[in-house]
CSV table of N, CA and C in Angstrom, one decimal:
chain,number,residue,atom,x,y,z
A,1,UNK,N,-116.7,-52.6,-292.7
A,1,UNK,CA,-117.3,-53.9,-292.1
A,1,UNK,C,-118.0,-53.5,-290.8
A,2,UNK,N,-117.5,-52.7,-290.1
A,2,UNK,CA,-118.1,-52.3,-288.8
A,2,UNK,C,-119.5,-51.5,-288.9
A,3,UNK,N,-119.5,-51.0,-290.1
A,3,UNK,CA,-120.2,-49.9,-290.0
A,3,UNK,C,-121.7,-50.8,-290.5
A,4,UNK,N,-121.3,-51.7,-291.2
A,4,UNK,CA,-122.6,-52.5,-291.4
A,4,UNK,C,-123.2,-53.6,-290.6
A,5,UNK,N,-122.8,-53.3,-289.1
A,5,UNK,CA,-123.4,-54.1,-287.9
A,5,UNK,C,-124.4,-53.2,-287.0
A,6,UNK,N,-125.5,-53.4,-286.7
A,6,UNK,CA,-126.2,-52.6,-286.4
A,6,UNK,C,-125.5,-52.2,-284.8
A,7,UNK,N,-126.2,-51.2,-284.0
A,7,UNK,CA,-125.4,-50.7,-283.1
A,7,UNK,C,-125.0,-51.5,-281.9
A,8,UNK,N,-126.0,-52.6,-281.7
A,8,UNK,CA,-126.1,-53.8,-280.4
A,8,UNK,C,-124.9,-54.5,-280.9
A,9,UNK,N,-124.8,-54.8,-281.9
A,9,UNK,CA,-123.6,-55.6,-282.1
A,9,UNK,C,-122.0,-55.1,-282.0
A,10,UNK,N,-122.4,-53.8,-282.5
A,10,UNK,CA,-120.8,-52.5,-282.5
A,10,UNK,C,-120.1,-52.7,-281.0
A,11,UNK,N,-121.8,-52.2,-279.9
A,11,UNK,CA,-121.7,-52.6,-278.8
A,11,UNK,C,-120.8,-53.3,-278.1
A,12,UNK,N,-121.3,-54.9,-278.3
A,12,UNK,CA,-120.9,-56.2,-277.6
A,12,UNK,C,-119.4,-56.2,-278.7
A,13,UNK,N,-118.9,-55.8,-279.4
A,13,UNK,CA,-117.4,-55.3,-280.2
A,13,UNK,C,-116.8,-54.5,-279.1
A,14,UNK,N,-117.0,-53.5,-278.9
A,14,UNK,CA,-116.9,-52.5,-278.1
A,14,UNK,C,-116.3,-53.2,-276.8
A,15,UNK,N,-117.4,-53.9,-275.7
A,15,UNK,CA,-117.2,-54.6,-274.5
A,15,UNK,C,-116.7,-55.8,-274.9
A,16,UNK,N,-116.2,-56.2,-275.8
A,16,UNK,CA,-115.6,-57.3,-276.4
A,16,UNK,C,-114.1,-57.0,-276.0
A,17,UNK,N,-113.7,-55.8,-276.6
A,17,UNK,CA,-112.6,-55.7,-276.6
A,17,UNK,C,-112.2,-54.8,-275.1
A,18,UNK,N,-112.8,-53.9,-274.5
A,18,UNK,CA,-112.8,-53.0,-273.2
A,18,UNK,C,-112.6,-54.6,-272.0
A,19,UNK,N,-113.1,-55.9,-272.3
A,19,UNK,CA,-112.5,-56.9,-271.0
A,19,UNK,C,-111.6,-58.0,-271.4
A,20,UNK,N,-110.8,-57.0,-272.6
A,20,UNK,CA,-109.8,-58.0,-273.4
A,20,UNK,C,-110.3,-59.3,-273.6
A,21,UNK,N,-111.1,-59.7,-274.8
A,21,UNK,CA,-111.6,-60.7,-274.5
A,21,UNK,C,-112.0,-61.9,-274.2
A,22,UNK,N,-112.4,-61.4,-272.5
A,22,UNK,CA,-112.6,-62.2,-271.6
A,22,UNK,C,-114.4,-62.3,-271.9
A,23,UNK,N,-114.5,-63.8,-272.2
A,23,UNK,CA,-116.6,-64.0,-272.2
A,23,UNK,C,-116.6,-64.0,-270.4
A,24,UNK,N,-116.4,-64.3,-269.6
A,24,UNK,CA,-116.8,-64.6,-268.2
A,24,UNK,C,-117.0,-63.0,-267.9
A,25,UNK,N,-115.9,-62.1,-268.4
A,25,UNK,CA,-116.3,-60.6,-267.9
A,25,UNK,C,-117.5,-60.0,-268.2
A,26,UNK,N,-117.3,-60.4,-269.4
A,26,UNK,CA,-118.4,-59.7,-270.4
A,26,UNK,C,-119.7,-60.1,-269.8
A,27,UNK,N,-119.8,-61.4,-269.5
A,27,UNK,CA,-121.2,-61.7,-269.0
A,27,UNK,C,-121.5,-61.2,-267.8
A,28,UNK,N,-120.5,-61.3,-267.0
A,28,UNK,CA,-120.7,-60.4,-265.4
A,28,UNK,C,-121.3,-58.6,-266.0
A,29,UNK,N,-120.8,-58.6,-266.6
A,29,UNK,CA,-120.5,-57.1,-267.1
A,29,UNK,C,-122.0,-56.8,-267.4
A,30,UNK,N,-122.4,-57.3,-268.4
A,30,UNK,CA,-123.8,-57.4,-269.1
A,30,UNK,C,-124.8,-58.4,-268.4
A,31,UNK,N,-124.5,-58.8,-267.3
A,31,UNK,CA,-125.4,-59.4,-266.7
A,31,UNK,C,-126.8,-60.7,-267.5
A,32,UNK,N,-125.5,-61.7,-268.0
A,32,UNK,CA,-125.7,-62.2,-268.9
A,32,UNK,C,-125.1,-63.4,-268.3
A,33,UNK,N,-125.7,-65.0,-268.9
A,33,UNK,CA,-124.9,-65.7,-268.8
A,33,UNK,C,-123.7,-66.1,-269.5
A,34,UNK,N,-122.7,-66.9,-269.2
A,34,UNK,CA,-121.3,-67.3,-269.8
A,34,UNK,C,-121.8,-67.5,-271.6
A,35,UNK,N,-123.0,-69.3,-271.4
A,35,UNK,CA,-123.4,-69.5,-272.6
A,35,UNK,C,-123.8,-68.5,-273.5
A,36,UNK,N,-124.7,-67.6,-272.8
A,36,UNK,CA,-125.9,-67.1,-274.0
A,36,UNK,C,-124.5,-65.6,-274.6
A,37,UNK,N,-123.4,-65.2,-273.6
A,37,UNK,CA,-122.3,-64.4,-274.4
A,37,UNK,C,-121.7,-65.2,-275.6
A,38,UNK,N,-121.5,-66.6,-275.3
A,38,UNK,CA,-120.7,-67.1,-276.6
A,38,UNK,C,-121.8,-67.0,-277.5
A,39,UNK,N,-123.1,-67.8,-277.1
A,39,UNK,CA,-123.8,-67.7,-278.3
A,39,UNK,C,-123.7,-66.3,-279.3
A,40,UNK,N,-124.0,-65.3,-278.7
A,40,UNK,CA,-124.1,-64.3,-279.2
A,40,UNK,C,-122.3,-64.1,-280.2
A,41,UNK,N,-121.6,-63.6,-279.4
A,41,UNK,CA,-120.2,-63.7,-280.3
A,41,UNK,C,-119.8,-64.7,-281.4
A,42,UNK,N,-120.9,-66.0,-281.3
A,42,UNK,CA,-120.7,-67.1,-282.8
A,42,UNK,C,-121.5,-66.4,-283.7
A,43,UNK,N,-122.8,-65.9,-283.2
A,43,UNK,CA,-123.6,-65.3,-284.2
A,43,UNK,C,-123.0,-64.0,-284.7
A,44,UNK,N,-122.4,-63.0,-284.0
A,44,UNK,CA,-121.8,-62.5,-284.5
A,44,UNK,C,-120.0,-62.5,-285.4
A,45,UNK,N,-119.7,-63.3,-285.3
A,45,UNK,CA,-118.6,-64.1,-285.9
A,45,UNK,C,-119.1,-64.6,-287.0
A,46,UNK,N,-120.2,-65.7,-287.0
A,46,UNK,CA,-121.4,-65.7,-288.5
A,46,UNK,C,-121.5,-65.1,-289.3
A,47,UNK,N,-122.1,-63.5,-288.7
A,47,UNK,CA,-122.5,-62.8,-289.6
A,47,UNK,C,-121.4,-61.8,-290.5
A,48,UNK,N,-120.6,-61.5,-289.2
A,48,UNK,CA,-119.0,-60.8,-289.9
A,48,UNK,C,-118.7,-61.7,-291.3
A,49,UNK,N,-118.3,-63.2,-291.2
A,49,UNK,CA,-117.7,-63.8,-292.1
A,49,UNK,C,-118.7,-64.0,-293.3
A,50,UNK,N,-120.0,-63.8,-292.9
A,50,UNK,CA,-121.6,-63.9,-294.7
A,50,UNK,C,-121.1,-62.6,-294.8
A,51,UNK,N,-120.6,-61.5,-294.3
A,51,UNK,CA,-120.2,-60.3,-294.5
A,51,UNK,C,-119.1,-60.0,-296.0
A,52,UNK,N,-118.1,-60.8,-295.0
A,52,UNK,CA,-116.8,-60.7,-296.0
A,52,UNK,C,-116.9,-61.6,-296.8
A,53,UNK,N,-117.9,-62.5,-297.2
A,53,UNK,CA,-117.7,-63.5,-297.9
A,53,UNK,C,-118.4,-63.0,-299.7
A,54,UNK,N,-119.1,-62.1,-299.1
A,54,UNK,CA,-120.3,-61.4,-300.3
A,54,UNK,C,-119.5,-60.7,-300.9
Protein backbone atom coordinates (compact mmCIF):
# COMPACT_ATOMS: atom_id res chain seq x y z
CA UNK A 1 0.00 0.00 0.00
CA UNK A 2 2.80 2.39 0.89
CA UNK A 3 4.75 1.70 -1.89
CA UNK A 4 2.02 2.85 -4.24
CA UNK A 5 2.02 6.53 -2.86
CA UNK A 6 4.26 8.63 -4.59
CA UNK A 7 7.21 9.94 -2.48
CA UNK A 8 5.51 13.58 -1.16
CA UNK A 9 2.97 11.61 0.22
CA UNK A 10 5.36 8.66 1.98
CA UNK A 11 6.86 11.95 3.12
CA UNK A 12 3.90 13.75 4.94
CA UNK A 13 3.38 9.66 6.39
CA UNK A 14 6.75 9.86 7.53
CA UNK A 15 6.26 13.46 9.47
CA UNK A 16 2.89 12.27 10.20
CA UNK A 17 4.00 9.89 12.36
CA UNK A 18 7.82 11.48 13.61
CA UNK A 19 5.07 14.54 15.58
CA UNK A 20 2.89 11.59 16.75
CA UNK A 21 0.17 12.82 15.01
CA UNK A 22 0.03 16.14 15.95
CA UNK A 23 -1.48 18.43 12.51
CA UNK A 24 -0.42 21.79 14.52
CA UNK A 25 3.26 20.33 14.59
CA UNK A 26 3.36 19.13 11.33
CA UNK A 27 2.35 22.47 10.02
CA UNK A 28 4.90 24.46 12.15
CA UNK A 29 7.19 21.81 10.96
CA UNK A 30 6.42 22.17 7.17
CA UNK A 31 5.69 25.63 7.43
CA UNK A 32 2.34 25.18 6.33
CA UNK A 33 -0.93 26.20 7.57
CA UNK A 34 -3.13 24.08 10.27
CA UNK A 35 -6.02 23.91 7.32
CA UNK A 36 -4.13 23.35 4.21
CA UNK A 37 -2.13 20.01 6.64
CA UNK A 38 -5.65 18.55 7.20
CA UNK A 39 -6.57 19.18 3.73
CA UNK A 40 -3.80 17.41 2.57
CA UNK A 41 -4.06 14.21 5.18
CA UNK A 42 -8.09 13.91 3.89
CA UNK A 43 -6.71 13.73 0.50
CA UNK A 44 -4.42 11.44 1.44
CA UNK A 45 -6.78 9.31 3.58
CA UNK A 46 -9.03 9.39 0.14
CA UNK A 47 -6.66 8.15 -1.77
CA UNK A 48 -5.24 5.24 0.75
CA UNK A 49 -9.04 4.03 1.07
CA UNK A 50 -9.79 4.14 -3.55
CA UNK A 51 -6.55 2.19 -2.76
CA UNK A 52 -7.79 -0.52 -0.67
CA UNK A 53 -11.06 -0.46 -2.05
CA UNK A 54 -9.76 -1.61 -5.80
Amino acid sequence: LLASLNLDEQDFIIEFVKSSGSLKEMARHLGLSYPSVRNRLDELISKIETIQNS
